[in-house]
PDB file of C-alpha atoms and ligand atoms in Angstrom:
ATOM      1  CA  MET A   1       0.000   0.000   0.000  1.00 78.00           C
ATOM      2  CA  LYS A   2       1.340   3.412  -0.932  1.00 85.00           C
ATOM      3  CA  PHE A   3       0.915   6.390   1.393  1.00 88.00           C
ATOM      4  CA  VAL A   4       1.562  10.102   1.251  1.00 92.00           C
ATOM      5  CA  ILE A   5       3.547  11.392   4.221  1.00 92.00           C
ATOM      6  CA  ALA A   6       1.595  14.553   4.915  1.00 91.00           C
ATOM      7  CA  THR A   7       4.321  16.836   6.226  1.00 88.00           C
ATOM      8  CA  GLY A   8       6.488  19.620   4.893  1.00 85.00           C
ATOM      9  CA  ASN A   9       9.138  18.775   7.514  1.00 88.00           C
ATOM     10  CA  ALA A  10      12.091  17.103   5.760  1.00 88.00           C
ATOM     11  CA  HIS A  11      13.341  15.645   9.082  1.00 89.00           C
ATOM     12  CA  LYS A  12      10.033  13.866   9.697  1.00 88.00           C
ATOM     13  CA  VAL A  13      10.046  12.522   6.112  1.00 87.00           C
ATOM     14  CA  GLU A  14      13.571  11.191   6.735  1.00 88.00           C
ATOM     15  CA  GLU A  15      12.544   9.496  10.014  1.00 87.00           C
ATOM     16  CA  PHE A  16       9.386   7.959   8.557  1.00 86.00           C
ATOM     17  CA  SER A  17      11.164   6.777   5.396  1.00 85.00           C
ATOM     18  CA  ARG A  18      13.897   5.139   7.498  1.00 82.00           C
ATOM     19  CA  MET A  19      11.351   3.399   9.747  1.00 83.00           C
ATOM     20  CA  LEU A  20       9.123   2.278   6.855  1.00 82.00           C
ATOM     21  CA  LYS A  21      12.039   0.789   4.933  1.00 76.00           C
ATOM     22  CA  ASN A  22      11.740  -3.027   4.718  1.00 70.00           C
ATOM     23  CA  LEU A  23       8.008  -2.956   5.472  1.00 74.00           C
ATOM     24  CA  ASP A  24       5.063  -3.691   3.189  1.00 73.00           C
ATOM     25  CA  PHE A  25       4.069  -0.034   3.121  1.00 78.00           C
ATOM     26  CA  SER A  26       5.788   2.491   0.902  1.00 82.00           C
ATOM     27  CA  ALA A  27       5.596   6.228   1.220  1.00 86.00           C
ATOM     28  CA  ILE A  28       6.064   9.327  -0.859  1.00 90.00           C
ATOM     29  CA  SER A  29       6.321  12.803   0.620  1.00 91.00           C
ATOM     30  CA  ALA A  30       3.678  15.467   0.033  1.00 93.00           C
ATOM     31  CA  LYS A  31       6.404  17.668  -1.464  1.00 92.00           C
ATOM     32  CA  GLU A  32       7.267  15.056  -4.120  1.00 92.00           C
ATOM     33  CA  LEU A  33       3.601  15.160  -5.181  1.00 94.00           C
ATOM     34  CA  GLY A  34       3.655  18.974  -5.331  1.00 95.00           C
ATOM     35  CA  ILE A  35       1.363  19.328  -2.294  1.00 95.00           C
ATOM     36  CA  ASP A  36       2.073  22.403  -0.164  1.00 94.00           C
ATOM     37  CA  MET A  37       1.401  21.335   3.438  1.00 92.00           C
ATOM     38  CA  ASP A  38       1.602  24.974   4.609  1.00 91.00           C
ATOM     39  CA  GLU A  39      -1.878  25.350   3.108  1.00 93.00           C
ATOM     40  CA  ALA A  40      -3.361  22.952   5.672  1.00 94.00           C
ATOM     41  CA  GLU A  41      -4.506  25.117   8.577  1.00 92.00           C
ATOM     42  CA  GLU A  42      -3.466  23.485  11.863  1.00 91.00           C
ATOM     43  CA  ASP A  43      -6.144  24.997  14.079  1.00 94.00           C
ATOM     44  CA  GLY A  44      -6.961  21.933  16.191  1.00 96.00           C
ATOM     45  CA  ASP A  45      -6.496  22.020  19.949  1.00 96.00           C
ATOM     46  CA  THR A  46      -4.941  18.559  20.320  1.00 98.00           C
ATOM     47  CA  PHE A  47      -2.054  16.737  18.607  1.00 98.00           C
ATOM     48  CA  GLU A  48      -4.601  14.256  17.226  1.00 98.00           C
ATOM     49  CA  ALA A  49      -6.867  16.957  15.769  1.00 98.00           C
ATOM     50  CA  ASN A  50      -3.941  18.632  13.994  1.00 97.00           C
ATOM     51  CA  ALA A  51      -2.610  15.322  12.661  1.00 97.00           C
ATOM     52  CA  LEU A  52      -6.077  14.572  11.232  1.00 97.00           C
ATOM     53  CA  ILE A  53      -6.263  18.002   9.564  1.00 97.00           C
ATOM     54  CA  LYS A  54      -2.913  17.393   7.792  1.00 96.00           C
ATOM     55  CA  ALA A  55      -3.682  13.795   6.774  1.00 96.00           C
ATOM     56  CA  GLN A  56      -7.159  14.742   5.506  1.00 97.00           C
ATOM     57  CA  TYR A  57      -5.680  17.569   3.431  1.00 97.00           C
ATOM     58  CA  ALA A  58      -3.019  15.392   1.785  1.00 96.00           C
ATOM     59  CA  CYS A  59      -5.513  12.567   1.159  1.00 97.00           C
ATOM     60  CA  GLU A  60      -7.930  14.950  -0.566  1.00 96.00           C
ATOM     61  CA  LYS A  61      -5.161  16.550  -2.668  1.00 96.00           C
ATOM     62  CA  SER A  62      -3.511  13.263  -3.731  1.00 95.00           C
ATOM     63  CA  GLY A  63      -6.345  10.722  -3.786  1.00 95.00           C
ATOM     64  CA  LEU A  64      -3.977   8.411  -1.872  1.00 94.00           C
ATOM     65  CA  PRO A  65      -4.134   7.175   1.717  1.00 93.00           C
ATOM     66  CA  ALA A  66      -2.230   9.692   3.825  1.00 94.00           C
ATOM     67  CA  PHE A  67      -0.587   9.737   7.181  1.00 91.00           C
ATOM     68  CA  ALA A  68       0.534  12.744   9.186  1.00 94.00           C
ATOM     69  CA  ASP A  69       2.305  13.253  12.460  1.00 94.00           C
ATOM     70  CA  ASP A  70       1.643  16.141  14.784  1.00 96.00           C
ATOM     71  CA  SER A  71       4.198  16.242  17.511  1.00 96.00           C
ATOM     72  CA  GLY A  72       5.715  18.396  20.175  1.00 98.00           C
ATOM     73  CA  LEU A  73       7.440  18.759  23.495  1.00 98.00           C
ATOM     74  CA  CYS A  74       5.462  19.051  26.762  1.00 98.00           C
ATOM     75  CA  VAL A  75       7.514  20.415  29.653  1.00 98.00           C
ATOM     76  CA  ASP A  76       6.112  19.823  33.156  1.00 98.00           C
ATOM     77  CA  ALA A  77       7.645  22.954  34.731  1.00 98.00           C
ATOM     78  CA  LEU A  78       5.923  25.007  32.000  1.00 98.00           C
ATOM     79  CA  GLY A  79       2.512  23.434  32.557  1.00 98.00           C
ATOM     80  CA  GLY A  80       2.867  21.278  29.434  1.00 98.00           C
ATOM     81  CA  ARG A  81       4.054  24.063  27.119  1.00 98.00           C
ATOM     82  CA  PRO A  82       5.045  24.422  24.315  1.00 98.00           C
ATOM     83  CA  GLY A  83       2.915  21.326  23.503  1.00 98.00           C
ATOM     84  CA  ILE A  84       0.934  21.702  20.293  1.00 97.00           C
ATOM     85  CA  TYR A  85       2.661  25.048  19.794  1.00 97.00           C
ATOM     86  CA  SER A  86       6.181  23.518  19.708  1.00 97.00           C
ATOM     87  CA  ALA A  87       6.838  24.543  16.101  1.00 94.00           C
ATOM     88  CA  ARG A  88       5.410  28.038  16.675  1.00 95.00           C
ATOM     89  CA  TYR A  89       7.280  28.573  20.013  1.00 98.00           C
ATOM     90  CA  ALA A  90      10.067  30.521  18.214  1.00 98.00           C
ATOM     91  CA  GLN A  91      11.264  31.093  14.661  1.00 97.00           C
ATOM     92  CA  ASN A  92      13.822  28.305  14.232  1.00 97.00           C
ATOM     93  CA  ASP A  93      15.352  25.357  16.105  1.00 96.00           C
ATOM     94  CA  GLN A  94      18.169  27.441  17.611  1.00 96.00           C
ATOM     95  CA  ALA A  95      15.759  30.132  18.836  1.00 98.00           C
ATOM     96  CA  ARG A  96      13.361  27.499  20.216  1.00 98.00           C
ATOM     97  CA  ILE A  97      16.137  25.889  22.271  1.00 98.00           C
ATOM     98  CA  THR A  98      17.465  29.239  23.537  1.00 98.00           C
ATOM     99  CA  LYS A  99      13.964  30.321  24.595  1.00 98.00           C
ATOM    100  CA  LEU A 100      13.263  26.997  26.307  1.00 98.00           C
ATOM    101  CA  LEU A 101      16.523  27.039  28.281  1.00 98.00           C
ATOM    102  CA  LYS A 102      15.826  30.639  29.314  1.00 98.00           C
ATOM    103  CA  GLU A 103      12.324  29.755  30.527  1.00 98.00           C
ATOM    104  CA  LEU A 104      13.804  26.891  32.550  1.00 98.00           C
ATOM    105  CA  ASP A 105      16.572  29.011  34.037  1.00 98.00           C
ATOM    106  CA  GLY A 106      16.768  28.214  37.766  1.00 97.00           C
ATOM    107  CA  VAL A 107      14.669  25.031  37.488  1.00 98.00           C
ATOM    108  CA  LYS A 108      16.460  22.167  39.225  1.00 98.00           C
ATOM    109  CA  GLU A 109      17.428  18.951  37.435  1.00 97.00           C
ATOM    110  CA  GLU A 110      14.732  16.879  39.164  1.00 97.00           C
ATOM    111  CA  ASN A 111      12.006  19.298  38.052  1.00 98.00           C
ATOM    112  CA  ARG A 112      13.049  19.407  34.381  1.00 98.00           C
ATOM    113  CA  THR A 113      10.853  16.453  33.373  1.00 98.00           C
ATOM    114  CA  ALA A 114       9.271  16.540  29.922  1.00 98.00           C
ATOM    115  CA  LYS A 115       7.786  14.308  27.278  1.00 98.00           C
ATOM    116  CA  PHE A 116       7.776  14.217  23.501  1.00 98.00           C
ATOM    117  CA  VAL A 117       4.383  13.368  21.993  1.00 98.00           C
ATOM    118  CA  SER A 118       3.608  12.189  18.480  1.00 97.00           C
ATOM    119  CA  ALA A 119       0.067  11.657  17.220  1.00 97.00           C
ATOM    120  CA  ILE A 120      -0.176   9.931  13.852  1.00 96.00           C
ATOM    121  CA  ALA A 121      -3.386  10.158  11.842  1.00 96.00           C
ATOM    122  CA  CYS A 122      -4.196   7.957   8.833  1.00 95.00           C
ATOM    123  CA  VAL A 123      -6.919   8.985   6.427  1.00 96.00           C
ATOM    124  CA  PHE A 124      -8.115   6.854   3.505  1.00 95.00           C
ATOM    125  CA  PRO A 125      -9.881   7.981   0.323  1.00 96.00           C
ATOM    126  CA  ASP A 126     -12.968   5.939   1.345  1.00 95.00           C
ATOM    127  CA  GLY A 127     -13.310   8.000   4.539  1.00 95.00           C
ATOM    128  CA  LYS A 128     -11.753   5.511   6.990  1.00 94.00           C
ATOM    129  CA  LYS A 129      -9.499   7.192   9.513  1.00 96.00           C
ATOM    130  CA  PHE A 130      -7.766   6.602  12.832  1.00 96.00           C
ATOM    131  CA  THR A 131      -5.219   8.192  15.164  1.00 98.00           C
ATOM    132  CA  VAL A 132      -2.581   6.680  17.450  1.00 97.00           C
ATOM    133  CA  ARG A 133      -0.203   8.293  19.939  1.00 98.00           C
ATOM    134  CA  GLY A 134       3.361   7.638  21.081  1.00 98.00           C
ATOM    135  CA  GLU A 135       5.065   9.326  24.031  1.00 98.00           C
ATOM    136  CA  THR A 136       8.642   9.332  25.346  1.00 98.00           C
ATOM    137  CA  GLU A 137       9.525  10.741  28.758  1.00 98.00           C
ATOM    138  CA  GLY A 138      12.829  12.416  29.518  1.00 98.00           C
ATOM    139  CA  LYS A 139      14.347  15.599  30.935  1.00 98.00           C
ATOM    140  CA  ILE A 140      15.434  18.944  29.551  1.00 98.00           C
ATOM    141  CA  ASP A 141      19.194  19.331  29.854  1.00 98.00           C
ATOM    142  CA  PHE A 142      20.934  22.567  30.916  1.00 98.00           C
ATOM    143  CA  GLU A 143      22.685  22.925  27.546  1.00 97.00           C
ATOM    144  CA  PRO A 144      22.412  21.417  24.043  1.00 97.00           C
ATOM    145  CA  ARG A 145      24.352  18.205  23.345  1.00 97.00           C
ATOM    146  CA  GLY A 146      24.998  16.521  20.008  1.00 97.00           C
ATOM    147  CA  VAL A 147      24.245  17.542  16.455  1.00 92.00           C
ATOM    148  CA  GLY A 148      21.921  14.721  15.376  1.00 92.00           C
ATOM    149  CA  GLY A 149      18.174  14.848  14.878  1.00 90.00           C
ATOM    150  CA  PHE A 150      16.249  18.106  14.714  1.00 94.00           C
ATOM    151  CA  GLY A 151      14.140  20.499  16.754  1.00 96.00           C
ATOM    152  CA  TYR A 152      14.542  20.092  20.499  1.00 98.00           C
ATOM    153  CA  ASP A 153      16.626  16.865  20.189  1.00 97.00           C
ATOM    154  CA  PRO A 154      19.901  18.359  21.540  1.00 98.00           C
ATOM    155  CA  VAL A 155      18.265  19.328  24.868  1.00 98.00           C
ATOM    156  CA  PHE A 156      16.013  16.276  25.324  1.00 98.00           C
ATOM    157  CA  LEU A 157      17.771  13.827  27.632  1.00 98.00           C
ATOM    158  CA  TYR A 158      16.714  10.204  27.506  1.00 98.00           C
ATOM    159  CA  GLU A 159      18.478   7.828  29.869  1.00 95.00           C
ATOM    160  CA  GLY A 160      21.632   9.931  30.073  1.00 93.00           C
ATOM    161  CA  LYS A 161      21.964  10.705  26.364  1.00 97.00           C
ATOM    162  CA  SER A 162      20.340  13.517  24.399  1.00 98.00           C
ATOM    163  CA  PHE A 163      18.325  12.638  21.284  1.00 98.00           C
ATOM    164  CA  GLY A 164      20.875  14.831  19.481  1.00 97.00           C
ATOM    165  CA  GLN A 165      23.662  12.461  20.543  1.00 98.00           C
ATOM    166  CA  MET A 166      21.872   9.389  19.194  1.00 97.00           C
ATOM    167  CA  THR A 167      22.060   7.911  15.724  1.00 95.00           C
ATOM    168  CA  GLY A 168      18.802   7.990  13.787  1.00 93.00           C
ATOM    169  CA  VAL A 169      18.245   4.287  14.368  1.00 93.00           C
ATOM    170  CA  GLU A 170      18.889   4.651  18.126  1.00 96.00           C
ATOM    171  CA  LYS A 171      16.369   7.498  18.313  1.00 96.00           C
ATOM    172  CA  ASP A 172      13.739   5.578  16.275  1.00 93.00           C
ATOM    173  CA  ALA A 173      13.911   2.675  18.762  1.00 95.00           C
ATOM    174  CA  VAL A 174      12.820   4.823  21.729  1.00 97.00           C
ATOM    175  CA  SER A 175      11.209   7.911  20.202  1.00 96.00           C
ATOM    176  CA  HIS A 176       7.598   9.085  20.451  1.00 97.00           C
ATOM    177  CA  ARG A 177       7.387   8.897  16.636  1.00 94.00           C
ATOM    178  CA  GLY A 178       8.803   5.363  16.539  1.00 93.00           C
ATOM    179  CA  LYS A 179       6.241   4.232  19.143  1.00 96.00           C
ATOM    180  CA  ALA A 180       3.358   5.929  17.337  1.00 95.00           C
ATOM    181  CA  LEU A 181       4.417   4.404  14.017  1.00 92.00           C
ATOM    182  CA  GLU A 182       4.545   0.938  15.576  1.00 92.00           C
ATOM    183  CA  LYS A 183       0.915   1.334  16.756  1.00 95.00           C
ATOM    184  CA  CYS A 184      -0.023   2.799  13.375  1.00 92.00           C
ATOM    185  CA  LEU A 185       1.373  -0.238  11.537  1.00 88.00           C
ATOM    186  CA  LEU A 186      -0.654  -2.585  13.766  1.00 90.00           C
ATOM    187  CA  GLU A 187      -3.821  -0.629  12.932  1.00 92.00           C
ATOM    188  CA  LEU A 188      -2.970  -0.670   9.232  1.00 87.00           C
ATOM    189  CA  LYS A 189      -2.446  -4.431   9.286  1.00 83.00           C
ATOM    190  CA  LYS A 190      -5.909  -4.833  10.870  1.00 86.00           C
ATOM    191  CA  ILE A 191      -7.506  -2.613   8.220  1.00 81.00           C
ATOM    192  CA  THR A 192      -5.718  -4.403   5.358  1.00 73.00           C
ATOM    193  CA  GLU A 193      -6.791  -7.786   6.699  1.00 75.00           C
ATOM    194  CA  GLU A 194     -10.412  -6.584   7.122  1.00 73.00           C
ATOM    195  CA  ASP A 195     -10.362  -5.426   3.474  1.00 68.00           C
ATOM    196  CA  ILE A 196      -8.973  -8.767   2.287  1.00 55.00           C
ATOM    197  CA  TYR A 197     -11.744 -10.635   4.163  1.00 60.00           C
ATOM    198  CA  ALA A 198     -14.382  -8.188   2.893  1.00 63.00           C
ATOM    199  CA  ASP A 199     -13.286  -8.969  -0.704  1.00 57.00           C
ATOM    200  CA  LYS A 200     -13.751 -12.730  -0.199  1.00 52.00           C
TER     201      LYS A 200
HETATM  202  P1  LIG B 301       4.600  19.977  13.846  1.00 73.63           P
HETATM  203  O1  LIG B 301       4.201  18.618  14.322  1.00 73.63           O
HETATM  204  O2  LIG B 301       5.153  19.943  12.473  1.00 73.63           O
HETATM  205  O3  LIG B 301       3.515  20.992  14.049  1.00 73.63           O
HETATM  206  O4  LIG B 301       5.813  20.510  14.726  1.00 73.63           O
HETATM  207  C1  LIG B 301       6.349  19.817  15.741  1.00 73.63           C
HETATM  208  C2  LIG B 301       7.528  20.579  16.339  1.00 73.63           C
HETATM  209  O5  LIG B 301       7.843  19.912  17.564  1.00 73.63           O
HETATM  210  C3  LIG B 301       8.783  20.502  15.471  1.00 73.63           C
HETATM  211  O6  LIG B 301       8.946  21.633  14.686  1.00 73.63           O
HETATM  212  C4  LIG B 301       9.889  20.409  16.524  1.00 73.63           C
HETATM  213  O7  LIG B 301      10.226  21.697  16.965  1.00 73.63           O
HETATM  214  C5  LIG B 301       9.206  19.659  17.647  1.00 73.63           C
HETATM  215  N1  LIG B 301       9.447  18.202  17.509  1.00 73.63           N
HETATM  216  C6  LIG B 301       8.565  17.248  17.122  1.00 73.63           C
HETATM  217  N2  LIG B 301       9.148  16.035  17.088  1.00 73.63           N
HETATM  218  C7  LIG B 301      10.420  16.234  17.441  1.00 73.63           C
HETATM  219  C8  LIG B 301      11.534  15.360  17.557  1.00 73.63           C
HETATM  220  O8  LIG B 301      11.478  14.151  17.295  1.00 73.63           O
HETATM  221  N3  LIG B 301      12.671  15.937  17.940  1.00 73.63           N
HETATM  222  C9  LIG B 301      12.790  17.259  18.233  1.00 73.63           C
HETATM  223  N4  LIG B 301      11.803  18.126  18.115  1.00 73.63           N
HETATM  224  C10 LIG B 301      10.612  17.614  17.717  1.00 73.63           C
END
């Protein structure tokens, strides 16, 4: 089955493509199909609602099944912010990290708990849809470490290592997106099997 990855974020495309490699599902990015994901208005108030908006948009534009991830960082000391506003928190990755570390200035190590959340939505041309969620808990470090990954990865500490210090494959094995994709693939297998039985 071929899917559109409904995101304009090249890093997410890279992570999804790497994780989908060797599986029965293949994916093409929205960009490769000439779909401008900036046109999809993310005005939902949950990760799931925003993921559905993006997947629905790409499905309608392409006529293909689409999946989208809406993700972000929820920091306990900030009451769960930036959350669904993680991309809009500041203008670029560097500015986002600087702002986050400034907001957490004076917050002790034990109170710097946070989680990454990824909601994946799948939307099919026949109207079927579902969402799944993956979460990974960690802590916000006092300074950036490593140059891997993207976004908040250099300051997100997971079991003593920042996501920015991990290889892509290491991050996939424990990341919010990896967990959400695993659940998504289970749902897709169920749907595919239901369709096969319905055809019999
Ligand atoms: P959106 O899901 O495209 O609206 O944006 C999510 C934002 O959350 C990204 O721009 C990043 O700043 C952040 N984010 C989401 N997933 C990750 C991740 O795996 N690593 C680091 N930052 C992430």
